[in-house]
Coordinates of C-alpha atoms in Angstrom, one line a residue:
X1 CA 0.0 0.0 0.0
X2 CA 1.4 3.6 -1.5
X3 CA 0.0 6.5 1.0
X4 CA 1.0 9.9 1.7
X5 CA 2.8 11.2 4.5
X6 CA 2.9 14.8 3.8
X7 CA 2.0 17.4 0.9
X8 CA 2.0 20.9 0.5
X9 CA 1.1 23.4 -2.4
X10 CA 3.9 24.6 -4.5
X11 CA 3.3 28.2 -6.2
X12 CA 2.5 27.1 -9.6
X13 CA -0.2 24.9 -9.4
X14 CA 1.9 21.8 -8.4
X15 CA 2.1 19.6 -4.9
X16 CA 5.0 18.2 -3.4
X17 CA 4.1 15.0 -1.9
X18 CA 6.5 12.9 0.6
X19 CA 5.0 9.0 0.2
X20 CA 5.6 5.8 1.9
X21 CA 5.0 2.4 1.3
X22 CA 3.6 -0.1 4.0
X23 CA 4.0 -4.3 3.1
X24 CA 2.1 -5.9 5.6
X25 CA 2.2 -9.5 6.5
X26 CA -0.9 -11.5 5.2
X27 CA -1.7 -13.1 8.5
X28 CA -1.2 -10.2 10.5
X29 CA -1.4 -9.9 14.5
X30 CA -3.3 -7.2 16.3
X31 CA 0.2 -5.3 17.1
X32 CA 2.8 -6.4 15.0
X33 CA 6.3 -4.8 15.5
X34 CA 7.2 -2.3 12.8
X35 CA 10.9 -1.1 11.2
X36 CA 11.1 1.7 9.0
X37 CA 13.5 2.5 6.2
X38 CA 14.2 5.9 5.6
X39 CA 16.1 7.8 3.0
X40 CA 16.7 10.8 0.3
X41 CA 16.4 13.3 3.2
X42 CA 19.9 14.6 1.4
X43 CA 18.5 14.7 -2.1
X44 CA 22.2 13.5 -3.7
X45 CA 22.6 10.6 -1.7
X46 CA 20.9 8.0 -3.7
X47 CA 22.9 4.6 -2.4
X48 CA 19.2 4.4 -0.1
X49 CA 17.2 3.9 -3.0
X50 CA 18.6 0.7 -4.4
X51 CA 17.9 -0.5 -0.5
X52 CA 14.6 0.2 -0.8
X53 CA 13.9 -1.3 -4.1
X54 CA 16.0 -4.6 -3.2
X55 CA 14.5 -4.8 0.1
X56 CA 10.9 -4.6 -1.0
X57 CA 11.3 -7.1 -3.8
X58 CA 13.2 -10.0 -1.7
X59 CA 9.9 -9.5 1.0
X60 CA 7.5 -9.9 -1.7
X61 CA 9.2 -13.2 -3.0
X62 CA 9.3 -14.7 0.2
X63 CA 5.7 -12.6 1.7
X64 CA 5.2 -15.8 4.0
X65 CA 7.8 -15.0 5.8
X66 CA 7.0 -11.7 7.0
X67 CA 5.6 -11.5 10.7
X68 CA 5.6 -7.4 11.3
X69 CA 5.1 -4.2 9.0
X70 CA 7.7 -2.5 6.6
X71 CA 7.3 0.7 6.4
X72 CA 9.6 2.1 3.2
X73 CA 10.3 6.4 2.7
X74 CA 12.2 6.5 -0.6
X75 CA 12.6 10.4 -1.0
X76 CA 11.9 12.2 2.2
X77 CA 13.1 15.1 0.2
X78 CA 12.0 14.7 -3.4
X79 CA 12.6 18.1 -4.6
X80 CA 16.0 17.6 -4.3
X81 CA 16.0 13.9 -6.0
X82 CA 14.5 15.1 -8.7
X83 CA 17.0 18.7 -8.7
X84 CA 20.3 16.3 -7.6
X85 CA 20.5 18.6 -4.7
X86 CA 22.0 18.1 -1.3
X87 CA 19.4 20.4 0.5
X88 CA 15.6 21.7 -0.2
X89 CA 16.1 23.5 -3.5
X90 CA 15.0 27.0 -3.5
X91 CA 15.6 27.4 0.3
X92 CA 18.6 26.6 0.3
X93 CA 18.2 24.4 3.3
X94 CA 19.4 21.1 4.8
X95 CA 16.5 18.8 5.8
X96 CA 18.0 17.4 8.6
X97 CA 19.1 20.2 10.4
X98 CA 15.1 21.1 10.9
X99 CA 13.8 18.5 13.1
X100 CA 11.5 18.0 14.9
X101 CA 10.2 20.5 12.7
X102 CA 6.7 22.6 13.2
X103 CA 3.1 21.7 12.8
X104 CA 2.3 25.5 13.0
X105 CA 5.4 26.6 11.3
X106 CA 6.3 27.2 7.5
X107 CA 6.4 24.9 4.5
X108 CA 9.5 23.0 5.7
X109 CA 8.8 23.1 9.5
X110 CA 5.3 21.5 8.3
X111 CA 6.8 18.7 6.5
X112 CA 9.3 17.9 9.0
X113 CA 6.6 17.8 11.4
X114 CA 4.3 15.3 9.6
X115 CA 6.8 13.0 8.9
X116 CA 8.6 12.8 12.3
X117 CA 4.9 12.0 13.6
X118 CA 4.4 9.2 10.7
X119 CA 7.7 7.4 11.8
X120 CA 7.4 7.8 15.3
X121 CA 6.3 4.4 17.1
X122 CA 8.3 2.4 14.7
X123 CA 10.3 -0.4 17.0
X124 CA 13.2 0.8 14.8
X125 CA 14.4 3.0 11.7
X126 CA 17.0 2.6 9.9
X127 CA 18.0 6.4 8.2
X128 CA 20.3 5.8 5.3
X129 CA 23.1 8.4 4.0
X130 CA 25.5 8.2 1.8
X131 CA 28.6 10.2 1.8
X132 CA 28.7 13.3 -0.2
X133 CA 30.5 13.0 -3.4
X134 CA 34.3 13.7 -2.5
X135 CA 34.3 10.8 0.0
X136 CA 33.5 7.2 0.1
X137 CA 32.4 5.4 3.4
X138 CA 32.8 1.8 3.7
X139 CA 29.3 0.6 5.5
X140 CA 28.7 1.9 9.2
X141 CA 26.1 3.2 11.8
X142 CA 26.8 6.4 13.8
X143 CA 25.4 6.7 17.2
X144 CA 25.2 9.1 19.9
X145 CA 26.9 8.2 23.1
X146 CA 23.6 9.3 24.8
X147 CA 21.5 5.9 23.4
X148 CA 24.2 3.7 23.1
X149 CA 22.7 0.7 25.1
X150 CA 19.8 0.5 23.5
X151 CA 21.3 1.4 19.8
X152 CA 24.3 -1.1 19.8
X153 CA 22.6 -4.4 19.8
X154 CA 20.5 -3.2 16.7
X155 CA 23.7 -2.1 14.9
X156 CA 25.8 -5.2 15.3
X157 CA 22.2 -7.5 13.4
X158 CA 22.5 -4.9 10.6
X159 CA 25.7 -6.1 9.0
X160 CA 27.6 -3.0 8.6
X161 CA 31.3 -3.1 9.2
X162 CA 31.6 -0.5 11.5
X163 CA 29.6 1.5 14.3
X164 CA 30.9 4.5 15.2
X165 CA 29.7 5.7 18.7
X166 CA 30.2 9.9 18.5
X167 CA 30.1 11.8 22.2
X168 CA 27.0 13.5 22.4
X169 CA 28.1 17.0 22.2
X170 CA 28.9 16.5 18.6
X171 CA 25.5 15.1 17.8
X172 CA 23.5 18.1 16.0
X173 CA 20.3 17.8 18.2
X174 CA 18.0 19.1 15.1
X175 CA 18.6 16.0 13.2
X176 CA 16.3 13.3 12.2
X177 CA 17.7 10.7 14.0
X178 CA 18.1 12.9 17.4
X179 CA 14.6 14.0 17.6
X180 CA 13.6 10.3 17.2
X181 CA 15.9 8.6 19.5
X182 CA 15.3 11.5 22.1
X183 CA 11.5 10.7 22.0
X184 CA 11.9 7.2 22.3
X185 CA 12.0 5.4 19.0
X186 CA 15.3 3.7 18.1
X187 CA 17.1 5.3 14.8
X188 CA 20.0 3.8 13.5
X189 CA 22.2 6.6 10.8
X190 CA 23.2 4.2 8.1
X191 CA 26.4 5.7 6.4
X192 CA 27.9 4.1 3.5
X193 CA 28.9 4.5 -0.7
X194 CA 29.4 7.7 -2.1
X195 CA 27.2 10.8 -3.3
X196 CA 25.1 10.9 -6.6
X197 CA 26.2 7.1 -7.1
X198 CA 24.8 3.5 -5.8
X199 CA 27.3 1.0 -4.9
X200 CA 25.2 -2.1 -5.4
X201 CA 27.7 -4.2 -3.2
X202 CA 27.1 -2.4 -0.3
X203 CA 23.3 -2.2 -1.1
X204 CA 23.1 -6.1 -0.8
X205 CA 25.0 -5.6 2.1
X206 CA 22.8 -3.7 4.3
X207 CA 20.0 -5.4 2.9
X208 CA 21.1 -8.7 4.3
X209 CA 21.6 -7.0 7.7
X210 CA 18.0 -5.2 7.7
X211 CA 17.0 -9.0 7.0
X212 CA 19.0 -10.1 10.1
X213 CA 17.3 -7.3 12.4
X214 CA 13.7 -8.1 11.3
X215 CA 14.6 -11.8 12.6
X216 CA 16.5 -10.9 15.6
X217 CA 13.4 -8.7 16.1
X218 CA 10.6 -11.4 15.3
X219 CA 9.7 -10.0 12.2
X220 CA 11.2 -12.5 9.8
X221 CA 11.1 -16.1 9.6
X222 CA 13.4 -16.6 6.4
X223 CA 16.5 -17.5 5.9
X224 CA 19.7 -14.6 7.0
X225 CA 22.9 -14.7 6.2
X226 CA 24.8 -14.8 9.8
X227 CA 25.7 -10.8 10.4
X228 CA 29.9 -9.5 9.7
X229 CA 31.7 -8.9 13.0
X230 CA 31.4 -5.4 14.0
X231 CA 34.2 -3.4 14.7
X232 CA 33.3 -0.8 17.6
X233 CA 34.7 2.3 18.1
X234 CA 33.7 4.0 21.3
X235 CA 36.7 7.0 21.6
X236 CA 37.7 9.7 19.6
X237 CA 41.0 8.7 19.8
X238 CA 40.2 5.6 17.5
X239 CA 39.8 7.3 14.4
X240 CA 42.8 9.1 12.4
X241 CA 41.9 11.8 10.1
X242 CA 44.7 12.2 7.0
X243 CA 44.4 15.8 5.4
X244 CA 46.2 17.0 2.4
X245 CA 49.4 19.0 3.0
X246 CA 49.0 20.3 -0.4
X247 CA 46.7 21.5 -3.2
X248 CA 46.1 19.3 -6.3
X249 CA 45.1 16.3 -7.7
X250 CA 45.2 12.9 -5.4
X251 CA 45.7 9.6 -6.9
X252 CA 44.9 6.8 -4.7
X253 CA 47.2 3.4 -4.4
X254 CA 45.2 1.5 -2.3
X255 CA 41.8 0.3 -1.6
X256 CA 38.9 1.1 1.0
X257 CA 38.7 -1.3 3.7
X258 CA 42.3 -1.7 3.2
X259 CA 44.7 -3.1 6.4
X260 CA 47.8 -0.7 6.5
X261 CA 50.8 -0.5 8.1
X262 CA 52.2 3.1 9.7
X263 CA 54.1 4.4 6.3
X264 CA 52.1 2.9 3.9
X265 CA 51.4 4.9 1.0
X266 CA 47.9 5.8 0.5
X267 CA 48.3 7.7 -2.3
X268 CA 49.9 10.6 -3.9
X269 CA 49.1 14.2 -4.5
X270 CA 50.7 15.4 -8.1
X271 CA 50.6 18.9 -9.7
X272 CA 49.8 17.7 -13.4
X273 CA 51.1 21.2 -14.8
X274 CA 55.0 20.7 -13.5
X275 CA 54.7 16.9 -13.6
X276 CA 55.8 16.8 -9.6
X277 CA 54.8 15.1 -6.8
X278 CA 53.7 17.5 -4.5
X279 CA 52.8 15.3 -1.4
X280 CA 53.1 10.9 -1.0
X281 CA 50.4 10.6 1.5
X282 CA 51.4 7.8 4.2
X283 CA 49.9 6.2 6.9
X284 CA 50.7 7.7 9.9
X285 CA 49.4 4.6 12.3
X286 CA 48.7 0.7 11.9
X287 CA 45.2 0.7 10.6
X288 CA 42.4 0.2 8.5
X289 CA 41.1 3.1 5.9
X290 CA 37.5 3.2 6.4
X291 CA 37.0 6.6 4.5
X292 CA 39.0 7.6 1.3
X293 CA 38.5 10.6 -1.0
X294 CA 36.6 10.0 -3.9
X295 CA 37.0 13.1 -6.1
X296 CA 40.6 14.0 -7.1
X297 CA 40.8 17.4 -6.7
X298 CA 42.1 18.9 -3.6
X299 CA 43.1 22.0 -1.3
X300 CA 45.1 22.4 1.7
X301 CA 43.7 20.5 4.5
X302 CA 41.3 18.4 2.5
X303 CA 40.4 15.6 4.1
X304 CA 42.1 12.2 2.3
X305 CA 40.3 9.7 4.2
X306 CA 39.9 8.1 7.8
X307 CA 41.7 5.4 9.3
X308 CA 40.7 3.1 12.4
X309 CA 43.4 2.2 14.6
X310 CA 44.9 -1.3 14.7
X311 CA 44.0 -1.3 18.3
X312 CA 40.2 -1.2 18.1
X313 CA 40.3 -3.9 15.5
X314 CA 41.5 -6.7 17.8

């Protein structure tokens, strides 16, 4: 079932319409649990909505199976699908830096509103980003220190590689996510791929984990595949960030998800007018590069990528 979550006039004669869809199990109970599947709130992250698609059609090849409702938001900012635009074109305005939004409020307070109050009661949401389009992230869930207990079992069902628990005080409290998990239903961030493109391996990925929470949760009665160890990271000490000392083009010489060794060359940064290189870009610690940059060009303190130390792997 297709329905409508929210809609509001446009000036010309047109309506913008946020829609769900609901696949409900054919024997149903009076209160079955419900997970919800959330993306496109950043309209040039698209690696969501090859999750959606996959997800939907597996259920509906194996609809016996199902035991709760799936509740699936494909474009929770259309507009700037449709535009390939980061925020709400026109306003100039990221989407999820406007929660919990207003029901009294203007055209984007409105619509934040309405959907927050659609999603809430879900037993859990999964809110899928990718990364923007100068960086690719291998698979991982970001959580705020604050819900940690109750967000860490969910994570390690969902088949990511990596859940990256941030201290609170960097959490933007006028995100999706927050306003959800503040009020009481669970909201996983799902970061993985790159912007503007779908990496269908990691697609199949987190499809295969949202699989494995819907069983873990009683939702499911198919068969999973048994959920990747994840790798935790609980301090900010875990992570390295590599910047560019230089401006110019970077050219990559090893993989993502790659183990590295302190000196390892990650890559180089050349000036392709003088033929030099400006920078080799090493590894400064043992390691494993979970983030690398995507898109070649680079200034000064760019970031290169992200590595997680050999220590938190063990």
């Amino acid at each position: 079932m297709i329905s409508t979550v929210a809609e509001v006039s446009l000036p010309v004669d047109e309506v913008l319409r946020i829609k769900k869809r609901r696949i409900m199990p054919d024997d149903s109970k009076s209160s079955p649990k419900r997970i919800s599947i959330v993306t496109g709130i950043h309209g040039d992250e698209l690696e969501g909505q090859y999750v959606c698609f996959e997800l939907a059609r597996r259920i509906e090849e194996n609809k016996k199976c199902l035991k709760g409702i799936v509740d699936i938001y494909p474009a929770m900012n259309p507009l700037g699908i449709d535009s390939v635009t980061r925020g709400i074109p026109a306003f100039d305005l990221d989407m999820n830096r406007i929660f919990p939004g207003n029901a009294e409020g203007n055209m984007t307070e409105l619509l934040a509103a309405k959907i927050l109050k659609d999603v809430s009661g879900s037993d859990v949401v999964l809110d899928i980003h990718a990364s923007n389009i100068y960086l690719t992230e291998i698979p991982q869930v970001r959580i705020n220190r604050l819900h940690r207990e109750e967000l860490v079992p969910l994570a390690e069902q969902s088949n990511v590689d990596f859940v990256w628990i941030h201290e609170a005080s960097t959490v933007l409290e006028s995100t999706f996510a927050y306003s959800l998990n503040s009020t009481g239903t669970p909201c996983l961030v799902v970061e993985m791929g790159v912007g503007m493109r779908i990496t269908k391996e990691y697609g199949d990925q987190l499809v295969d984990g949202i699989f494995n929470l819907m069983h873990y949760m009683g939702m499911w009665t198919g068969k999973t595949k048994a959920p990747r160890k994840t790798i935790i990271s609980e301090k900010s000490e875990d992570v390295c960030f590599i910047n560019a000392a230089a401006g110019g083009l970077f050219i990559p010489d090893v993989k993502h998800w790659e183990k590295l060794k302190k000196g390892d060359r990650i890559g180089r940064i050349i000036d392709p007018l003088s033929g030099k290189v400006l920078q080799n870009v090493e590894s400064p610690v043992d390691g494993i590069l979970f983030t690398i940059r995507e898109y070649p060009i680079v200034d000064e303190g760019s970031l290169i990528g992200r590595l997680l130390k050999k220590e938190v792997m063990a």
